[in-house]
């Protein structure tokens, strides 16, 4: 309990302290026209991305809800993957499909149409949709499955036509769920630095985070970077505040099997469902598969330093995962017992801080004591652990509450406490969410391309940074090969932690 | 001896008072409508609900500051009495060592307790591999090992059929006799209470009434009990 309070206070100090430090560093509060353009672009791309993701997720999740087909549960399971997929890999996949020499532009050229450029606003939105359409789909699928089956049966027994079922059963669910989903995805898109770094750029399509990065790394203008970071922090904090007032649906956990409602509408509705599911699957998996296939031949001709970068990435990912899981478990156990919610609130604080904002704060704070490139990896480890904390606490908290409800009084009445309780009750009963969360934290850290870009020197790159550097140098084949290694390593870490915990829980 | 000294329990929209004693070794039933506060009273005795006012005393000692695990009581809940990931033997061991450090001597005791409740040789099974009745027996075996002088039963056998439930209650009576424990049994089934309890507490209208001899209570049920039983008053 005291440990959890100390952790919560530490997180609050780190985030609010960074913000205060940045506010102190900003020499002026006047935003340049370019900065205002960055604010506008940041908000526009996030709003468009959120709207597109949710609008598309409605027919896709509805089709997935009412159709049963071979591979359905595999598809739904895979839809959880983009959340933990390294940004650069997805960007590379989209570049492979929609890039200058990709199949889409080849087809356009064959038809004599002008080429399509993936760079700029629509490219950023496409990449954001790639990441968030699956998330929105899973969240909405939850909503659909939470409509009691009896109501569908009742509607059918009353011969309600599909339109009436939609109006009376499905629309109320959508109205309740979509605001929360929109806000969550808007928030995610506000901090999708890696996407704007690779697909945005230029004065017309620069996000705030990109502007922070440029003023810190290229202009070395700490005052301006601080000012921009404060603006970014304020926007995210405001959106987080709004999000905390809405009921947020759950899309990360498992348990999306459910019962098939006995209402598989026939005719054109069936065809429409098939089209939606196919399009979504194509949009999600074609870029990934393309990137992987493109990477295969390059494995024979890897650039220098891949092995060292892999070792760095794995070390940072494991450290970050261990730290994050430990902190999250401590916070979740305390929050599950505590009536007042401030530990939970502290655990959600990192949502308001993007990696770039925290990174800028730490960069300025630590500059007098250490050279940025010397502390790049420990800082990346720490920031990634803190940033993944809200997700892990949200994963663990319901399980911890459930455990307390089922076995809390039993453990207390038997006098089980302290280390014995942790070892014999808590860890075995929470093994699954702990393993899943540790895997998630490892994968998130493995794919991170945020804070590392602020600190890393020419040497000492992690795998995602290496991929980004190769994309920047237009060495696409090598980039694809390294990206393939990144995906495999990331997936292996996740699978090992998740599977290991399942095995442990089952014995 | 258990003493409830002007005890008042309050929860949201709920209020229960009790002021009586139970001598050592007596078997007391608690009966009343659901929501009347039977379970809450038991949870207060086990240390999970703090009294709003008044005291709970065991042999004259106030239990207010005693943690649930250190109270002179063993409680069996409606379900979840065994940890599903631990073996039956480990679950029983928790009754002897909360740190789950099993010694040779404990292993012998556990074997004996398992034999006593008819579960010989099942120590290495997980609770999920046992039937509902067997799980109840395992929980009772742990109560036997803990040997606390107050045994609190919150409808632990509600999921079992009538015959099996009667069998389990008979086993409870034997275990209680061996450990000379005072038993408090919450049940919504008048037959359970009549078959088991020496005395019965009627929980109704915000009060847990002082225990009355069971046979007398059911022979001349007060209005609240008649309303609960819902029969034409069985004045035999």
XYZ file of C-alpha atoms in Angstrom:
743
model
C 0.000 0.000 0.000
C 2.719 2.444 0.966
C 4.812 1.213 -1.967
C 1.913 1.874 -4.312
C 1.467 5.374 -2.923
C 5.169 6.063 -3.451
C 5.000 4.784 -7.045
C 1.898 6.816 -7.800
C 3.534 9.909 -6.339
C 6.698 9.222 -8.347
C 4.767 8.967 -11.604
C 2.840 12.120 -10.864
C 6.112 13.895 -10.023
C 7.769 12.678 -13.233
C 4.951 13.840 -15.468
C 3.870 17.007 -13.741
C 7.519 17.812 -12.979
C 8.396 17.521 -16.664
C 5.522 19.810 -17.527
C 6.585 22.365 -14.903
C 10.183 22.221 -16.084
C 9.108 22.750 -19.680
C 6.922 25.680 -18.686
C 9.933 27.219 -16.944
C 12.146 26.716 -19.982
C 9.796 28.303 -22.480
C 11.161 31.795 -23.046
C 8.127 33.139 -24.780
C 4.489 32.238 -24.887
C 4.032 33.588 -28.411
C 3.411 30.861 -30.948
C 4.846 31.415 -34.425
C 2.561 30.968 -37.444
C 4.377 27.699 -38.164
C 3.596 26.484 -34.638
C -0.070 27.338 -35.024
C -0.073 25.421 -38.296
C 1.418 22.450 -36.434
C -1.331 22.652 -33.798
C -3.958 22.798 -36.534
C -2.439 19.892 -38.429
C -2.106 17.790 -35.266
C -5.763 18.277 -34.376
C -6.983 17.825 -37.951
C -5.152 14.565 -38.586
C -6.206 13.164 -35.204
C -9.851 14.121 -35.744
C -9.964 12.724 -39.271
C -8.184 9.536 -38.197
C -10.490 8.967 -35.240
C -13.621 9.623 -37.292
C -12.501 7.393 -40.167
C -11.479 4.558 -37.820
C -14.781 4.548 -35.946
C -17.022 5.034 -38.993
C -15.331 2.114 -40.732
C -15.265 -0.004 -37.564
C -19.074 0.091 -37.214
C -19.925 -2.060 -40.272
C -16.829 -4.224 -39.803
C -17.531 -5.048 -36.153
C -21.226 -5.588 -36.898
C -20.344 -8.034 -39.652
C -17.878 -9.834 -37.395
C -20.490 -9.955 -34.656
C -23.190 -11.646 -36.662
C -21.212 -13.854 -39.038
C -19.461 -17.090 -38.220
C -16.793 -18.330 -40.588
C -13.560 -20.297 -40.509
C -10.759 -18.105 -39.219
C -13.086 -15.639 -37.516
C -11.518 -15.924 -34.085
C -8.042 -15.845 -35.620
C -8.959 -12.623 -37.434
C -10.307 -11.054 -34.243
C -7.211 -12.182 -32.360
C -4.922 -10.716 -35.013
C -6.800 -7.436 -34.747
C -5.246 -7.008 -31.317
C -1.790 -7.176 -32.897
C -1.485 -3.734 -34.574
C -1.692 -2.098 -31.157
C 1.661 -3.642 -30.276
C 3.072 -3.542 -33.804
C 6.084 -1.265 -34.304
C 4.924 1.894 -36.097
C 7.784 1.779 -38.573
C 6.813 -1.688 -39.759
C 3.279 -0.600 -40.567
C 4.541 2.523 -42.272
C 6.897 0.417 -44.323
C 4.029 -1.879 -45.274
C 1.877 1.038 -46.386
C 4.810 2.423 -48.359
C 5.231 -0.953 -50.061
C 1.588 -1.018 -51.168
C 0.908 2.678 -51.776
C 4.446 3.931 -52.431
C 5.740 5.262 -55.725
C 6.566 1.843 -57.156
C 3.900 -0.072 -55.242
C 1.079 -2.073 -56.849
C -1.487 0.719 -56.400
C 0.527 3.244 -58.357
C 1.449 0.635 -60.968
C -2.257 0.020 -61.515
C -2.982 3.750 -61.692
C -0.176 4.231 -64.228
C -1.482 1.333 -66.315
C -4.868 3.075 -66.415
C -3.208 6.340 -67.333
C -4.209 8.009 -64.066
C -1.996 10.397 -62.083
C 0.111 8.772 -59.343
C -1.005 8.709 -55.725
C 1.345 10.016 -53.036
C 1.209 8.490 -49.565
C 3.055 11.436 -48.031
C 1.073 14.181 -46.348
C -2.238 14.419 -44.500
C -4.018 11.514 -46.168
C -0.982 9.249 -45.662
C -0.855 10.080 -41.964
C -4.594 9.407 -41.681
C -4.268 6.122 -43.572
C -1.512 4.958 -41.247
C -3.503 5.996 -38.179
C -6.547 4.144 -39.485
C -4.374 1.103 -40.049
C -3.545 1.107 -36.338
C -6.854 2.184 -34.894
C -9.466 0.508 -37.080
C -8.687 -2.859 -35.417
C -8.775 -1.272 -31.960
C -12.120 0.403 -32.660
C -13.462 -2.807 -34.169
C -12.571 -4.842 -31.108
C -14.026 -2.236 -28.770
C -17.297 -2.122 -30.714
C -17.408 -5.905 -30.931
C -17.358 -5.898 -27.144
C -20.294 -3.509 -27.175
C -22.236 -5.701 -29.564
C -21.567 -8.782 -27.509
C -22.659 -7.035 -24.344
C -26.163 -6.604 -25.726
C -27.958 -9.432 -23.911
C -28.656 -12.376 -26.223
C -32.151 -12.559 -24.779
C -32.959 -9.208 -26.344
C -32.058 -10.450 -29.798
C -34.128 -13.563 -29.172
C -37.018 -11.433 -27.995
C -36.703 -9.203 -31.062
C -36.736 -12.256 -33.294
C -39.678 -13.823 -31.543
C -41.524 -10.555 -32.134
C -40.436 -10.645 -35.819
C -38.737 -7.284 -35.642
C -37.210 -6.445 -39.023
C -33.438 -5.746 -39.136
C -34.006 -1.996 -39.270
C -36.079 -2.062 -36.082
C -33.528 -4.291 -34.368
C -30.875 -1.794 -35.291
C -32.891 1.102 -33.943
C -33.902 -0.503 -30.664
C -30.990 -2.794 -29.819
C -27.878 -1.726 -31.666
C -28.184 2.036 -32.001
C -28.434 2.660 -28.232
C -25.228 0.641 -27.771
C -23.440 2.599 -30.493
C -24.590 5.900 -29.055
C -23.237 4.905 -25.662
C -19.926 3.493 -26.883
C -18.724 5.602 -29.804
C -17.944 8.861 -27.939
C -15.491 7.039 -25.674
C -13.884 5.201 -28.574
C -13.566 8.406 -30.602
C -11.815 10.175 -27.753
C -9.417 7.295 -27.069
C -8.394 7.058 -30.724
C -8.129 10.829 -31.019
C -5.726 10.707 -28.074
C -3.686 7.884 -29.609
C -3.447 9.793 -32.897
C -2.268 12.958 -31.134
C 0.863 11.080 -30.091
C 1.608 8.991 -33.176
C 5.004 10.593 -33.659
C 6.552 7.792 -35.709
C 3.849 8.128 -38.362
C 4.271 11.856 -38.806
C 8.032 11.410 -38.740
C 7.963 9.041 -41.703
C 4.863 10.074 -43.658
C 4.390 13.705 -42.637
C 6.952 16.440 -42.683
C 7.272 19.666 -44.553
C 5.660 22.880 -43.343
C 2.199 21.823 -44.459
C 2.012 18.485 -42.691
C 4.090 18.811 -39.556
C 2.613 17.746 -36.235
C 3.496 19.326 -32.909
C 5.604 16.334 -31.954
C 7.504 16.547 -35.206
C 8.104 20.246 -34.545
C 9.371 19.406 -31.030
C 11.742 16.843 -32.476
C 13.040 19.227 -35.115
C 13.598 22.154 -32.795
C 15.370 19.897 -30.297
C 17.505 17.838 -32.652
C 18.179 20.174 -35.563
C 17.699 23.748 -34.357
C 18.733 22.979 -30.775
C 16.177 25.580 -29.714
C 15.289 24.397 -26.201
C 12.925 27.284 -25.491
C 10.815 26.598 -28.559
C 10.876 22.833 -27.985
C 9.669 23.427 -24.427
C 6.891 25.720 -25.542
C 5.693 23.225 -28.143
C 5.921 20.378 -25.628
C 3.778 22.338 -23.186
C 1.177 22.935 -25.890
C 1.208 19.228 -26.778
C 0.923 18.272 -23.101
C -1.996 20.647 -22.533
C -3.921 19.278 -25.498
C -3.348 15.651 -24.441
C -4.157 16.401 -20.804
C -7.392 18.089 -21.849
C -8.407 15.145 -24.011
C -7.466 12.678 -21.251
C -9.656 14.625 -18.877
C -12.571 14.345 -21.300
C -11.836 10.651 -21.791
C -11.881 10.017 -18.046
C -15.462 11.303 -17.916
C -16.674 8.917 -20.603
C -17.159 5.205 -20.199
C -14.294 3.650 -22.042
C -14.895 0.308 -23.664
C -12.366 -2.460 -23.457
C -10.666 -3.731 -26.583
C -7.365 -5.116 -25.393
C -8.281 -8.113 -23.314
C -9.346 -11.475 -24.608
C -12.774 -13.033 -24.310
C -14.286 -11.987 -27.616
C -15.808 -15.343 -28.458
C -19.409 -14.934 -27.376
C -22.468 -16.656 -28.731
C -23.667 -16.238 -32.250
C -26.926 -14.345 -32.331
C -29.466 -16.322 -34.265
C -30.117 -13.617 -36.786
C -27.789 -14.009 -39.733
C -29.638 -11.738 -42.126
C -29.621 -13.055 -45.669
C -29.477 -11.515 -49.124
C -27.643 -8.262 -49.748
C -26.888 -7.888 -46.055
C -24.866 -11.064 -46.161
C -22.896 -9.903 -49.199
C -22.286 -6.521 -47.591
C -20.911 -8.177 -44.466
C -18.577 -10.334 -46.537
C -17.321 -7.260 -48.398
C -16.681 -5.318 -45.184
C -14.797 -8.141 -43.505
C -12.726 -8.791 -46.627
C -11.847 -5.131 -47.109
C -10.814 -4.719 -43.493
C -8.699 -7.870 -43.575
C -7.112 -6.779 -46.850
C -6.317 -3.294 -45.587
C -4.755 -4.691 -42.420
C -2.853 -7.645 -43.719
C -1.814 -6.734 -47.266
C 0.678 -4.065 -46.109
C 2.051 -6.330 -43.399
C 2.479 -9.304 -45.686
C 3.962 -7.097 -48.387
C 6.516 -5.675 -45.974
C 7.444 -9.124 -44.709
C 7.815 -10.621 -48.173
C 9.858 -7.652 -49.280
C 12.096 -8.119 -46.256
C 12.874 -11.800 -46.865
C 15.552 -11.490 -49.580
C 17.230 -8.670 -47.682
C 17.953 -10.990 -44.773
C 20.998 -12.210 -46.686
C 22.356 -8.677 -47.010
C 21.787 -6.977 -43.683
C 23.362 -3.618 -42.968
C 26.038 -3.355 -40.297
C 25.002 -3.074 -36.706
C 21.746 -5.043 -36.906
C 22.870 -7.565 -34.283
C 23.934 -4.830 -31.873
C 20.686 -2.928 -32.449
C 18.698 -6.111 -31.854
C 20.537 -6.733 -28.592
C 19.894 -3.151 -27.469
C 16.215 -3.353 -28.397
C 15.664 -6.658 -26.605
C 17.479 -5.465 -23.489
C 15.465 -2.251 -23.357
C 12.208 -4.116 -24.047
C 12.799 -6.697 -21.314
C 13.882 -4.088 -18.785
C 10.973 -1.847 -19.623
C 8.526 -4.751 -19.465
C 9.825 -5.926 -16.092
C 9.723 -2.455 -14.604
C 6.298 -1.658 -16.035
C 4.762 -4.969 -14.959
C 6.087 -4.631 -11.423
C 4.828 -1.077 -11.071
C 1.486 -1.901 -12.679
C 0.906 -4.914 -10.403
C 1.706 -2.855 -7.336
C -0.632 -0.048 -8.434
C -3.432 -2.359 -9.539
C -3.393 -4.306 -6.257
C -3.547 -1.095 -4.269
C -6.198 0.466 -6.505
C -8.329 -2.678 -6.276
C -8.441 -2.307 -2.494
C -8.555 1.431 -2.235
C -11.891 3.156 -2.195
C -10.554 6.553 -3.201
C -9.437 6.568 -6.778
C -6.324 8.693 -6.774
C -3.888 5.802 -7.299
C -5.883 4.823 -10.375
C -5.859 8.427 -11.558
C -2.080 8.638 -11.112
C -1.700 5.453 -13.119
C -3.655 7.031 -15.986
C -1.585 10.246 -15.956
C 0.977 9.017 -18.516
C -1.817 9.048 -21.117
C -1.591 12.817 -20.998
C 2.154 12.787 -21.657
C 3.498 11.603 -24.965
C 6.954 10.078 -25.188
C 8.181 13.216 -26.903
C 6.953 15.480 -24.097
C 8.474 13.348 -21.344
C 11.607 12.949 -23.432
C 11.962 16.693 -23.923
C 11.540 17.270 -20.207
C 14.145 14.642 -19.305
C 16.460 15.889 -22.064
C 16.454 19.372 -20.575
C 16.632 18.156 -16.992
C 19.541 15.764 -17.550
C 21.531 17.804 -20.096
C 23.767 19.382 -17.436
C 24.635 15.963 -15.926
C 25.029 13.583 -18.831
C 25.452 13.479 -22.590
C 22.137 12.496 -24.217
C 23.622 9.589 -26.188
C 25.087 8.070 -23.021
C 21.733 7.799 -21.274
C 19.605 7.090 -24.353
C 18.831 3.473 -23.453
C 18.035 3.852 -19.726
C 15.824 6.848 -20.494
C 14.053 4.947 -23.261
C 13.526 2.035 -20.884
C 12.077 4.260 -18.180
C 9.848 6.345 -20.467
C 8.490 3.281 -22.269
C 7.687 1.632 -18.949
C 5.833 4.732 -17.755
C 3.959 5.151 -21.040
C 2.757 1.525 -21.059
C 1.651 1.752 -17.421
C -1.943 2.950 -18.049
C -2.619 0.023 -20.372
C -1.201 -2.551 -17.959
C -3.015 -1.134 -14.958
C -6.253 -1.252 -16.944
C -5.539 -4.870 -17.829
C -4.679 -5.908 -14.281
C -7.203 -3.875 -12.316
C -10.366 -5.809 -13.266
C -8.564 -9.100 -12.649
C -7.295 -7.867 -9.289
C -10.801 -6.705 -8.332
C -12.201 -10.067 -9.367
C -9.558 -11.850 -7.324
C -10.337 -9.746 -4.266
C -14.056 -10.356 -4.683
C -13.565 -14.114 -4.990
C -10.709 -14.820 -2.621
C -9.896 -11.656 -0.670
C -11.930 -12.563 2.388
C -10.800 -16.182 2.273
C -7.129 -15.145 2.213
C -7.731 -12.674 5.037
C -9.632 -15.146 7.158
C -6.735 -17.592 6.808
C -4.238 -14.889 7.755
C -2.472 -15.024 4.366
C -0.515 -11.818 3.857
C 2.653 -10.241 2.544
C 5.069 -12.288 0.463
C 3.198 -15.549 1.023
C -0.014 -14.061 -0.323
C 1.800 -12.599 -3.330
C 3.495 -15.899 -4.094
C 0.694 -18.375 -3.471
C -2.389 -16.360 -4.329
C -1.815 -13.154 -6.277
C 0.750 -14.243 -8.848
C -0.881 -17.602 -9.673
C -4.351 -16.102 -9.959
C -3.211 -13.114 -12.009
C -0.629 -15.017 -14.061
C -2.528 -14.632 -17.327
C -3.044 -10.868 -17.294
C 0.464 -10.424 -15.880
C 1.992 -12.434 -18.726
C -0.157 -10.743 -21.358
C 0.662 -7.327 -19.935
C 4.384 -8.061 -19.701
C 4.328 -9.213 -23.330
C 2.414 -6.116 -24.361
C 4.827 -3.814 -22.529
C 7.798 -5.581 -24.117
C 6.326 -5.294 -27.607
C 5.382 -1.634 -27.127
C 8.875 -0.828 -25.918
C 10.465 -2.891 -28.677
C 8.641 -0.903 -31.351
C 9.079 2.488 -29.740
C 10.264 5.246 -32.000
C 9.692 8.288 -29.858
C 11.966 9.212 -27.025
C 14.888 7.304 -28.554
C 14.975 9.721 -31.490
C 15.673 12.590 -29.102
C 18.575 10.945 -27.333
C 20.313 8.466 -29.617
C 23.544 9.470 -31.313
C 24.948 8.125 -34.554
C 25.879 4.967 -32.688
C 23.561 3.150 -30.332
C 20.441 2.902 -32.500
C 17.641 0.506 -31.628
C 15.975 -1.590 -34.327
C 13.062 0.800 -35.045
C 15.463 3.727 -35.265
C 17.620 1.758 -37.690
C 14.570 1.040 -39.859
C 13.627 4.712 -39.834
C 17.162 5.736 -40.793
C 17.134 3.242 -43.676
C 13.723 4.501 -44.878
C 15.096 8.044 -44.705
C 18.031 6.957 -46.868
C 15.576 5.284 -49.335
C 17.244 1.911 -48.758
C 13.837 0.241 -48.716
C 14.964 -3.364 -49.190
C 17.308 -3.190 -46.237
C 14.692 -1.342 -44.213
C 12.208 -4.114 -44.938
C 14.700 -6.788 -43.898
C 15.449 -5.079 -40.584
C 11.720 -4.452 -40.063
C 11.111 -8.169 -40.526
C 13.649 -8.939 -37.811
C 11.999 -6.312 -35.612
C 8.547 -7.853 -36.047
C 9.821 -11.365 -35.405
C 11.758 -10.337 -32.304
C 8.857 -8.288 -30.983
C 6.364 -11.076 -31.576
C 8.699 -13.664 -30.056
C 9.096 -11.634 -26.865
C 5.357 -11.136 -26.584
C 4.580 -14.789 -27.288
C 7.202 -16.081 -24.853
C 5.939 -13.942 -21.982
C 2.267 -14.557 -22.723
C 2.674 -18.273 -23.357
C 5.003 -18.766 -20.392
C 2.463 -17.206 -18.059
C -0.360 -19.308 -19.499
C 1.665 -22.461 -18.988
C 2.375 -21.386 -15.426
C -1.288 -20.603 -14.795
C -2.392 -23.967 -16.145
C -0.148 -26.120 -13.962
C -18.602 -17.599 24.905
C -19.630 -15.229 22.119
C -21.122 -11.938 23.230
C -22.777 -9.352 21.024
C -22.898 -6.272 23.175
C -25.468 -3.788 21.856
C -24.026 -4.451 18.407
C -25.259 -2.256 15.529
C -24.286 -2.855 11.921
C -25.086 -0.256 9.280
C -24.612 -0.405 5.559
C -26.240 1.485 2.720
C -29.952 1.475 3.487
C -29.514 -1.319 5.973
C -29.452 -1.552 9.707
C -29.141 -4.498 12.078
C -28.904 -4.658 15.838
C -28.106 -7.595 18.108
C -27.582 -7.921 21.858
C -27.173 -11.468 23.115
C -24.705 -14.235 23.967
C -24.023 -17.765 22.760
C -22.404 -20.285 25.122
C -19.466 -22.401 23.997
C -20.259 -25.470 21.924
C -23.769 -24.422 20.978
C -25.079 -24.775 17.446
C -27.019 -21.679 16.411
C -29.011 -21.237 13.227
C -29.743 -17.862 11.638
C -32.884 -17.601 9.553
C -34.617 -14.714 7.833
C -35.498 -13.203 4.483
C -32.683 -12.554 2.031
C -31.293 -9.091 2.570
C -32.259 -9.132 6.240
C -28.597 -9.172 7.287
C -27.771 -12.777 8.183
C -24.609 -12.839 6.110
C -23.598 -9.342 7.187
C -23.780 -10.431 10.823
C -21.528 -13.403 10.045
C -19.081 -11.181 8.154
C -18.959 -8.853 11.151
C -18.105 -11.780 13.424
C -15.360 -12.860 11.004
C -13.962 -9.329 10.977
C -14.925 -8.122 7.505
C -17.578 -5.620 8.552
C -16.850 -3.135 11.314
C -19.622 -2.470 13.831
C -21.194 0.979 13.726
C -21.496 0.786 17.481
C -21.390 -1.849 20.179
C -18.884 -4.667 20.577
C -18.251 -8.262 19.593
C -16.555 -10.147 22.435
C -15.074 -13.598 22.657
C -14.636 -14.803 26.236
C -14.912 -11.201 27.326
C -12.238 -9.920 24.938
C -13.230 -7.232 22.421
C -12.428 -8.389 18.874
C -12.585 -4.923 17.280
C -8.828 -4.683 16.760
C -8.263 -8.344 15.863
C -7.514 -9.042 12.173
C -9.759 -11.607 10.441
C -6.975 -14.197 10.302
C -6.313 -13.914 14.033
C -9.898 -14.124 15.211
C -10.949 -17.236 17.073
C -13.122 -18.075 14.081
C -13.186 -20.060 10.860
C -15.660 -18.939 8.214
C -16.990 -20.945 5.280
C -18.377 -18.731 2.526
C -21.143 -19.574 0.086
C -18.516 -20.537 -2.467
C -14.840 -19.854 -3.224
C -13.684 -21.580 -0.072
C -10.738 -23.184 -1.839
C -8.078 -21.601 -4.020
C -8.560 -23.199 -7.424
C -4.869 -23.181 -8.367
C -3.636 -24.908 -5.197
C -3.992 -28.612 -4.489
C -6.408 -29.810 -1.815
C -3.451 -30.582 0.471
C -2.072 -27.057 -0.034
C -5.492 -25.570 0.623
C -5.635 -27.527 3.861
C -2.077 -26.568 4.744
C -3.176 -22.924 4.729
C -5.179 -23.777 7.830
C -1.971 -24.689 9.646
C 0.551 -22.337 8.060
C -0.575 -19.142 6.335
C 2.887 -19.047 4.730
C 2.169 -22.440 3.196
C 5.329 -24.040 4.510
C 4.430 -27.688 4.847
C 6.338 -29.812 7.331
C 6.324 -33.593 7.658
C 4.170 -33.264 10.743
C 1.666 -31.043 8.943
C 1.449 -33.494 6.047
C 0.446 -36.208 8.511
C -2.181 -33.991 10.083
C -3.544 -33.103 6.662
C -3.795 -36.772 5.704
C -5.665 -37.483 8.910
C -8.041 -34.569 8.359
C -8.722 -35.700 4.798
C -9.436 -39.216 6.033
C -11.750 -37.791 8.678
C -13.970 -36.148 6.047
C -13.768 -39.080 3.647
C -11.337 -37.617 1.147
C -8.396 -39.998 1.671
C -5.920 -39.937 -1.179
C -7.358 -36.841 -2.863
C -4.770 -34.409 -1.431
C -2.986 -33.911 -4.733
C -6.119 -33.061 -6.711
C -7.097 -29.526 -7.597
C -10.505 -28.293 -6.334
C -11.856 -28.274 -9.885
C -11.384 -32.049 -10.040
C -13.652 -32.583 -7.036
C -17.432 -32.619 -6.852
C -19.266 -29.862 -5.025
C -19.814 -32.088 -2.003
C -16.154 -33.080 -1.914
C -15.127 -29.410 -2.070
C -17.334 -28.727 0.938
C -15.695 -31.610 2.764
C -12.239 -30.257 1.986
C -13.199 -26.858 3.371
C -14.508 -28.580 6.495
C -11.270 -30.530 6.822
C -9.399 -27.239 6.871
C -11.763 -25.957 9.568
C -10.906 -29.101 11.509
C -7.190 -28.336 11.196
C -7.625 -24.713 12.187
C -9.575 -25.848 15.253
C -10.866 -22.364 16.022
C -13.576 -22.272 18.685
C -16.093 -20.415 16.481
C -17.262 -21.906 13.184
C -19.212 -19.553 10.921
C -21.139 -21.096 8.012
C -22.620 -18.729 5.420
C -24.777 -21.188 3.463
C -21.685 -23.046 2.303
C -23.682 -25.991 0.993
C -26.469 -24.042 -0.704
C -25.501 -25.440 -4.110
C -25.891 -29.062 -2.970
C -29.056 -31.132 -3.073
C -31.113 -31.681 0.129
C -29.751 -35.172 0.925
C -26.118 -34.165 0.421
C -26.705 -30.977 2.395
C -28.082 -32.916 5.359
C -25.063 -35.222 5.179
C -22.673 -32.262 5.194
C -24.444 -30.656 8.145
C -24.138 -33.905 10.049
C -20.414 -33.814 9.334
C -20.261 -30.200 10.522
C -21.935 -31.262 13.765
C -19.335 -34.000 14.238
C -16.425 -31.661 13.465
C -17.856 -29.058 15.829
C -18.221 -31.634 18.552
C -14.612 -32.747 18.110
C -13.244 -29.210 18.308
C -15.903 -28.151 20.843
C -16.684 -25.228 18.582
C -19.597 -22.863 18.689
C -21.315 -22.938 15.294
C -23.333 -20.205 13.592
C -25.169 -21.473 10.512
C -26.886 -19.147 8.056
C -29.497 -20.896 5.947
C -32.661 -20.025 4.100
C -33.934 -23.574 4.443
C -36.000 -24.126 7.625
C -35.378 -27.887 7.413
C -31.611 -27.360 7.606
C -32.028 -25.187 10.653
C -34.467 -27.527 12.352
C -32.219 -30.516 11.733
C -29.042 -28.833 12.882
C -29.434 -25.944 15.285
C -29.951 -26.152 19.051
C -31.116 -22.574 19.023
C -32.181 -20.225 16.270
C -31.809 -16.503 15.688
C -34.592 -14.885 13.697
C -33.238 -12.001 11.639
C -36.035 -9.636 10.670
C -37.032 -5.977 10.746
C -33.567 -4.658 11.468
C -32.854 -6.922 14.415
C -31.153 -10.229 15.008
C -33.328 -11.527 17.846
C -31.803 -13.401 20.732
C -31.445 -17.157 20.062
C -34.498 -19.202 20.946
C -34.688 -22.948 21.230
C -35.243 -24.139 17.675
C -38.087 -26.554 18.276
C -39.983 -23.965 20.319
C -39.432 -21.268 17.715
C -40.842 -23.361 14.900
C -43.673 -24.681 17.037
C -44.863 -21.143 17.750
C -43.400 -18.992 14.978
C -43.663 -15.237 15.481
C -45.322 -13.194 12.740
C -42.040 -12.366 10.956
C -41.070 -16.053 10.730
C -44.552 -17.018 9.581
C -44.320 -14.417 6.841
C -40.938 -15.802 5.805
C -42.066 -19.428 5.826
C -45.195 -18.439 3.938
C -47.275 -21.326 5.248
C -50.504 -21.449 7.106
C -48.904 -21.239 10.540
C -47.917 -24.821 11.396
C -49.373 -24.915 14.858
C -49.033 -28.564 15.565
